[in-house]
Short mmCIF file of C-alpha atoms in Angstrom, two decimals:
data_model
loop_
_atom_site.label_atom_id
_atom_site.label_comp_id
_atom_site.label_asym_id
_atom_site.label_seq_id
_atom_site.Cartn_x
_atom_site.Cartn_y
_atom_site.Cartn_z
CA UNK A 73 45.47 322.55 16.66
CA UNK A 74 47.68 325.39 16.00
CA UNK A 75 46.18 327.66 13.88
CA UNK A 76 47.22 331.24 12.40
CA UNK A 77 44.24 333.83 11.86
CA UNK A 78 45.48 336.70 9.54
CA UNK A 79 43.84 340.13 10.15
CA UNK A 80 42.90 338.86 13.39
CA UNK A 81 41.78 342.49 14.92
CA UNK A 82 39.33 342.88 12.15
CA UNK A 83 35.74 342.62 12.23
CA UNK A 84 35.37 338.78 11.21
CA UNK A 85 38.95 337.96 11.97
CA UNK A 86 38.39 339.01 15.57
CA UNK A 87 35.54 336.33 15.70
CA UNK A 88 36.95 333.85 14.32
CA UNK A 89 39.99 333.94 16.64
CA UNK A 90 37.69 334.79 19.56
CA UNK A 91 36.00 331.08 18.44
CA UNK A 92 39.04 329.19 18.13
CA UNK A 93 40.31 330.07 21.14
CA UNK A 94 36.74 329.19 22.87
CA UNK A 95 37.23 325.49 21.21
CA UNK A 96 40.82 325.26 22.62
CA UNK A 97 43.05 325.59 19.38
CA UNK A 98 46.34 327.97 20.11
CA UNK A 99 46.19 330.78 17.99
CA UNK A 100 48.05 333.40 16.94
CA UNK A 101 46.58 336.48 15.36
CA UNK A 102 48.47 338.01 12.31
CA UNK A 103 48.33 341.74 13.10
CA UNK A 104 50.14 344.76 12.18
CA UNK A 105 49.49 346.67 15.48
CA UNK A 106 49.36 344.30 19.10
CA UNK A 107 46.29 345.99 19.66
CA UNK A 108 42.45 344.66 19.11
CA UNK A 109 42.79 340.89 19.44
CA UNK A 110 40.58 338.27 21.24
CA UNK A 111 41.73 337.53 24.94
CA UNK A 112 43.94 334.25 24.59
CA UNK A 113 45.06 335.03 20.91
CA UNK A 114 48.94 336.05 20.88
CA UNK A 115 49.61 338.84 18.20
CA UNK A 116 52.39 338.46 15.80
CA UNK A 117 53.48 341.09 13.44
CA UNK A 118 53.65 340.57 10.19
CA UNK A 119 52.43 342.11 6.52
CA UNK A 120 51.33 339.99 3.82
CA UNK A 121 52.79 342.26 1.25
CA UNK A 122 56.30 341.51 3.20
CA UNK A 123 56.58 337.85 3.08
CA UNK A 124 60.08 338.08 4.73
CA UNK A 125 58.45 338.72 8.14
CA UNK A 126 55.43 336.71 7.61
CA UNK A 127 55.18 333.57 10.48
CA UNK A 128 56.84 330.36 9.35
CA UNK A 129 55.09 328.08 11.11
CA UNK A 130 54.46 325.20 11.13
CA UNK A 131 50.77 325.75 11.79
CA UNK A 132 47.95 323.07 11.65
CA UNK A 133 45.92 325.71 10.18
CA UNK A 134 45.73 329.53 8.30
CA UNK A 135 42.37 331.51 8.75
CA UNK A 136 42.57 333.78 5.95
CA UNK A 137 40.84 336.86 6.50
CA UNK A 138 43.17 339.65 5.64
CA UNK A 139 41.85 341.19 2.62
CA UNK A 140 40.68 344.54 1.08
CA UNK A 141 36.81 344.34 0.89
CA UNK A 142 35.12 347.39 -0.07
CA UNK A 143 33.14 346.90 -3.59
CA UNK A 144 32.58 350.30 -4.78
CA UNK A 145 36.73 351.41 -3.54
CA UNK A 146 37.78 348.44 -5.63
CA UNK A 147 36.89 350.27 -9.31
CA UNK A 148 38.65 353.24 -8.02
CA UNK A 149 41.67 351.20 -7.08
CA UNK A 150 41.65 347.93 -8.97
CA UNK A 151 45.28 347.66 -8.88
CA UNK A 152 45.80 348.14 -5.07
CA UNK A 153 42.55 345.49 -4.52
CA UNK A 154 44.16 342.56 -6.82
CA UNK A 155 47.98 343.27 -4.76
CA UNK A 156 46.21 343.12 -1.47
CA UNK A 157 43.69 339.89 -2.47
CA UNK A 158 45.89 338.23 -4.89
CA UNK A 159 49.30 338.88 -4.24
CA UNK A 160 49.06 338.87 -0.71
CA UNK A 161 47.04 335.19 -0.59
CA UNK A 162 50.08 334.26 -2.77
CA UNK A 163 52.99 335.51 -0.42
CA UNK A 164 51.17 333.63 3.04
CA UNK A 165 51.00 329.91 0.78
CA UNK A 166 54.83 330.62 -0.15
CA UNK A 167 55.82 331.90 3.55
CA UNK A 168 53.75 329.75 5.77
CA UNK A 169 54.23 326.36 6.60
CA UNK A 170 50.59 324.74 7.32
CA UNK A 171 48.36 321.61 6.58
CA UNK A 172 45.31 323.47 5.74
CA UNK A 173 43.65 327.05 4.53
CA UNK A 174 40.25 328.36 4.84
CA UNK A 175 39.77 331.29 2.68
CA UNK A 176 37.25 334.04 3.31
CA UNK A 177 35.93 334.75 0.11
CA UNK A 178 32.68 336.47 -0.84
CA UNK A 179 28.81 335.89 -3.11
CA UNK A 180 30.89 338.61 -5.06
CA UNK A 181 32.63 336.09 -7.05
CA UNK A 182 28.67 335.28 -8.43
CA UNK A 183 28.38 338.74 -9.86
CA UNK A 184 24.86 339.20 -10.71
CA UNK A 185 23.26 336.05 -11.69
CA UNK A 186 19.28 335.58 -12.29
CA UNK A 187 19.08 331.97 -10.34
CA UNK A 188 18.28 333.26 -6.60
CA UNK A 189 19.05 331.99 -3.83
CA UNK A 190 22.74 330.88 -5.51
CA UNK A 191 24.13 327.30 -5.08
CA UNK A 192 28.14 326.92 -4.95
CA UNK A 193 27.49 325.16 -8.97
CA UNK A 194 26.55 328.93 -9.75
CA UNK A 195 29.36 329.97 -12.73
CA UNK A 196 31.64 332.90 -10.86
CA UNK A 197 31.58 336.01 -12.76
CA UNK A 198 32.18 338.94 -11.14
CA UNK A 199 31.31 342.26 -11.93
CA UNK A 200 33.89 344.15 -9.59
CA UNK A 201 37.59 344.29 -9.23
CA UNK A 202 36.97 343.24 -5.55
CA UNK A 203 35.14 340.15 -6.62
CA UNK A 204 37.69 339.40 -9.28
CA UNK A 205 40.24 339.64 -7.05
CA UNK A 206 38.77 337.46 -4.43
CA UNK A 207 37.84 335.05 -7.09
CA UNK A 208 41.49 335.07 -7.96
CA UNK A 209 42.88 334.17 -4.39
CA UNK A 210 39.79 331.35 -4.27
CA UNK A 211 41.89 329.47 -7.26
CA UNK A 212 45.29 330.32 -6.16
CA UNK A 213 43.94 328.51 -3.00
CA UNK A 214 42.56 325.74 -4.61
CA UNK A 215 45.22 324.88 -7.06
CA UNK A 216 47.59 325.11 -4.58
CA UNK A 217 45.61 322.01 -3.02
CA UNK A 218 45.33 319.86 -5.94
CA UNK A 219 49.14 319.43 -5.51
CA UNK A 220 48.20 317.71 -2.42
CA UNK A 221 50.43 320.48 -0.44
CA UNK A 222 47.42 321.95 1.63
CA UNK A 223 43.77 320.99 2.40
CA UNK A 224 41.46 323.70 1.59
CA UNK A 225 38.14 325.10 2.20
CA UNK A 226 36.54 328.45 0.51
CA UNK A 227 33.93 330.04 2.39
CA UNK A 228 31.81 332.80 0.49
CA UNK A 229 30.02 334.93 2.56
CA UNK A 230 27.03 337.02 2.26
CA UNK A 231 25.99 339.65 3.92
CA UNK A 232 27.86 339.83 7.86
CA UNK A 233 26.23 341.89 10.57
CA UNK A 234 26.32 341.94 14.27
CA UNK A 235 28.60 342.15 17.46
CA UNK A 236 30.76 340.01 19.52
CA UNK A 237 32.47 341.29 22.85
CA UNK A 238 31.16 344.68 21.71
CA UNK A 239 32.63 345.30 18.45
CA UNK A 240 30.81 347.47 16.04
CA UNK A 241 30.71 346.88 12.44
CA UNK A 242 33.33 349.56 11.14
CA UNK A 243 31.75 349.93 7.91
CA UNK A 244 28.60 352.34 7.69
CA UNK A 245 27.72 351.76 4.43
CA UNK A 246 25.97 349.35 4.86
CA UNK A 247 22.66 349.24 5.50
CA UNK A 248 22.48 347.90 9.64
CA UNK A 249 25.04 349.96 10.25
CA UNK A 250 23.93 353.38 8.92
CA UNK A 251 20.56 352.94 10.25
CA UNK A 252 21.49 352.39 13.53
CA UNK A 253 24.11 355.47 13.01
CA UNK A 254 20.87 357.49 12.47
CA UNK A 255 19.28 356.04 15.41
CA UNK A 256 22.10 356.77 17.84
CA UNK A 257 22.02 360.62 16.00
CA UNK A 258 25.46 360.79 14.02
CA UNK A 259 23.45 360.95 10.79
CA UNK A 260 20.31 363.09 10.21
CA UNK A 261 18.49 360.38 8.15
CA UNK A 262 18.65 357.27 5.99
CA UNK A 263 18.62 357.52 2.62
CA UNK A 264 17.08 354.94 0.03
CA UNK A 265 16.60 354.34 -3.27
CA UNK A 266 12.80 353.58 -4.33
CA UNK A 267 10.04 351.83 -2.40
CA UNK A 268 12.42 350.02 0.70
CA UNK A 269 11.58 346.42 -1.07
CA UNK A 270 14.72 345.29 -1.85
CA UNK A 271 15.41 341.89 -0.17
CA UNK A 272 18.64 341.44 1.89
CA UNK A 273 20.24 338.41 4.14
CA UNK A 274 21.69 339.00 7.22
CA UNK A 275 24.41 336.43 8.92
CA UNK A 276 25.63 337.04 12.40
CA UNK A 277 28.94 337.64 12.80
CA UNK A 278 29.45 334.73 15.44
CA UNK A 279 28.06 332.27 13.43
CA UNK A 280 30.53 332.77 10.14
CA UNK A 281 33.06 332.87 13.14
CA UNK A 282 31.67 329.25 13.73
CA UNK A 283 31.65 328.03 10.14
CA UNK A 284 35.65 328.61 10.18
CA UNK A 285 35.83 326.29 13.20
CA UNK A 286 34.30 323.74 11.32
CA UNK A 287 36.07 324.17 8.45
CA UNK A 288 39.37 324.38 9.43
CA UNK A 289 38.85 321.30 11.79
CA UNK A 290 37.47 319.10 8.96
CA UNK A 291 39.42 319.81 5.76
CA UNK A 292 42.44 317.39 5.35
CA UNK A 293 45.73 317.83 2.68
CA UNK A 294 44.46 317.19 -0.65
CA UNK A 295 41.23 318.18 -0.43
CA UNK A 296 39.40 321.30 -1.75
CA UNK A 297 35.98 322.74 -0.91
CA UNK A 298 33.90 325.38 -1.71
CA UNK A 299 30.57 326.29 0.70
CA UNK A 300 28.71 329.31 0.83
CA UNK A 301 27.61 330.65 4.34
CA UNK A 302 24.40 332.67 4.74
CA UNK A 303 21.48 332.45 6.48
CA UNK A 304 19.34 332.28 3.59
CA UNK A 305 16.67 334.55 5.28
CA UNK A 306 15.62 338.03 3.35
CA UNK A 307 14.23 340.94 4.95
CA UNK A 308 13.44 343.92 2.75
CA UNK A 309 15.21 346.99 3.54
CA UNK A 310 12.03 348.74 5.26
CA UNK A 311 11.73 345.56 7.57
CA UNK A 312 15.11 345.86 8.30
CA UNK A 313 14.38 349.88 9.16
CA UNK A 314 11.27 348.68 11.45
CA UNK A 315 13.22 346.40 13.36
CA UNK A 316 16.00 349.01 14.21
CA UNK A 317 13.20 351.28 15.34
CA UNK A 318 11.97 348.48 17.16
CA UNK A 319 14.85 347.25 19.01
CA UNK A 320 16.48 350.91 19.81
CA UNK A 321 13.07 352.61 20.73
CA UNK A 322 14.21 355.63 18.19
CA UNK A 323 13.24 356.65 15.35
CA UNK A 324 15.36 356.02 12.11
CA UNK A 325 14.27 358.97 9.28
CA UNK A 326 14.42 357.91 5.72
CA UNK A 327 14.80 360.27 3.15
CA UNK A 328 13.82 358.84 -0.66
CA UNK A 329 15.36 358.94 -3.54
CA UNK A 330 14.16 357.48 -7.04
CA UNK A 331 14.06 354.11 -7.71
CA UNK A 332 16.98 353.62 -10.11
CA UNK A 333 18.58 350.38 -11.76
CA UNK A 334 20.85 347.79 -8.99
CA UNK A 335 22.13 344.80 -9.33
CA UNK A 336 19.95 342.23 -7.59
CA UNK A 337 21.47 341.37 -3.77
CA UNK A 338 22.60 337.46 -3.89
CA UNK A 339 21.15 335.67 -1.77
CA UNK A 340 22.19 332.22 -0.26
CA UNK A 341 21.49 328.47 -0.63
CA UNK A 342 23.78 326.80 2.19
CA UNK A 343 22.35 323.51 1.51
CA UNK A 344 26.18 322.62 1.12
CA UNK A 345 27.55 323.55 4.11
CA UNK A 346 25.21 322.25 6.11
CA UNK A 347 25.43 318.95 4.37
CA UNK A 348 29.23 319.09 4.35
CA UNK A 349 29.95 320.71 7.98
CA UNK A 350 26.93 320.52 9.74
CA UNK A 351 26.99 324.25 9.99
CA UNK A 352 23.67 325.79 11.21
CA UNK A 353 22.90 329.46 11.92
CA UNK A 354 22.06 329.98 15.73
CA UNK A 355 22.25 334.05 16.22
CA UNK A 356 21.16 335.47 12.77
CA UNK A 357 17.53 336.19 13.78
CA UNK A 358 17.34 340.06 12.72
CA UNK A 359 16.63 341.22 15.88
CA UNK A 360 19.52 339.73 17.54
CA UNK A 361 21.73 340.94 14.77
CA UNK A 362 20.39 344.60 15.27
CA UNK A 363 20.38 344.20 19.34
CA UNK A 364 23.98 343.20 19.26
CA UNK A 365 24.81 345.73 16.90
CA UNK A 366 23.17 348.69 19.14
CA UNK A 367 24.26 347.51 22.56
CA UNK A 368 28.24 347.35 20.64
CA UNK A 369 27.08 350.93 19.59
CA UNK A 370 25.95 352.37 22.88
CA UNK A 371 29.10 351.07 24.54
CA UNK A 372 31.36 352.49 22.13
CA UNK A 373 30.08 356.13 22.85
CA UNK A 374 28.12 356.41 19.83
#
């Protein structure tokens, strides 16, 4: 297959192409610098908020992982969130000539629901501008493949950790990421809120890479799926401080704050995509994750 990955030098994008290319689809990576791509991905330029340059295609396939994704940023720029999620999903189903989509969406969508772990029949109601926005681009998706013009799949993710080819996870706030930024000394300590019990999930990188695989291999014109992707394994938030001692030999500080109100973390019943795909987790064992992450750490200098 021919298939286009957009932000392809991202975190996830990078992985997915990285995967495609491994099961011997072409692929080109939609990028606005040539730099940061998996070996055996071509970069083409292009901005999804400038259709006019976008790709034509045709392409069997669109990985969509270009997005805006930071929760807290989105309320203090809603409007720049819904133009990069919404409008932008909008301009590459207008520009781009392909058979099939797979959308990476996220358990934002859910908002804050009581039912735990949350099934795909969970009502979406989102509680951020990031979620809304994302929830937005899910139905422009979909709609768009009611009219029989594209097959496609939405896949929610959870929470995304880990390293492939030694990338770190850009984004140290969260929780992996900042404790192993104490461990390697950038930070002085980790701070939390109240007794560490919170539960989180944890997916390796590499294996949401491999969920896209399946999906866009699988989905056909006309049809239009939904599947969350999680490992559906919680770790509280001091196990997940243990094992980063554990695994980098160094000790990770943690500074307490008051307990005060959050919204519970979601996590994730992938009964469906495992039904539907016969996706399975192989990598998301926490100490993986964490090794993975520290080794991508070490390398980078930090």
């Amino acid at each position: 297959m021919r298939v286009l990955v957009t932000g392809a030098a991202g975190y996830i994008g990078y992985a997915v192409g990285r995967r495609l290319v491994a099961a011997g689809h072409e692929v080109d990576g939609l990028v606005r610098r040539a730099t940061g791509v998996p070996d055996g991905v071509r970069p083409v330029h292009g901005d999804l908020l400038a259709p006019d340059g976008l790709p034509r295609g045709p392409y069997d396939g669109v990985c969509h992982l270009a997005a805006l994704t930071r929760v807290r940023e989105s309320f203090d720029a809603p409007l720049r969130y819904f133009t990069a999620n919404v409008q932008g999903t909008v301009n590459l189903l207008e520009a781009v000539d392909a058979d099939r989509v797979v959308l990476g969406s996220t358990a934002a969508v859910y908002g804050t629901p009581e039912r735990q772990p949350i099934p795909e029949s969970e009502p979406a109601a989102p509680t951020s501008p990031y979620g809304a926005s994302k929830l937005a681009a899910e139905q422009a998706v979909r709609f768009h493949a009611r009219t029989g013009a594209i097959g496609a799949v939405v896949l929610r993710t959870f929470n995304v950790a880990g390293s492939v080819d030694g990338r770190v996870d850009p984004d140290e706030t969260r929780l992996i990421p900042k404790a192993l930024a104490v461990a390697a000394g950038r930070a002085p300590h980790l701070e939390l809120n109240g007794d560490g019990l919170a539960v989180r999930e944890y997916l390796h990188v590499d294996d949401l890479a491999a969920a896209y695989v399946r999906a866009v291999e699988a989905v056909r014109p006309g049809e239009d799926r939904v599947y969350n992707v999680g490992s559906g394994a919680g770790a509280a938030v001091r196990e997940v401080v243990a094992a980063v001692e554990e695994v980098t030999g160094r000790p990770v500080p943690v500074r307490r704050r008051p307990a005060r109100p959050e919204a519970p973390v979601p996590l994730c019943d992938a009964t469906a995509i495992r039904a539907g795909l016969g996706w399975r987790p192989d990598r998301s064992a926490l100490p993986e994750i964490i090794a993975g992450a520290w080794n991508a750490l070490v390398r980078a200098g930090g």
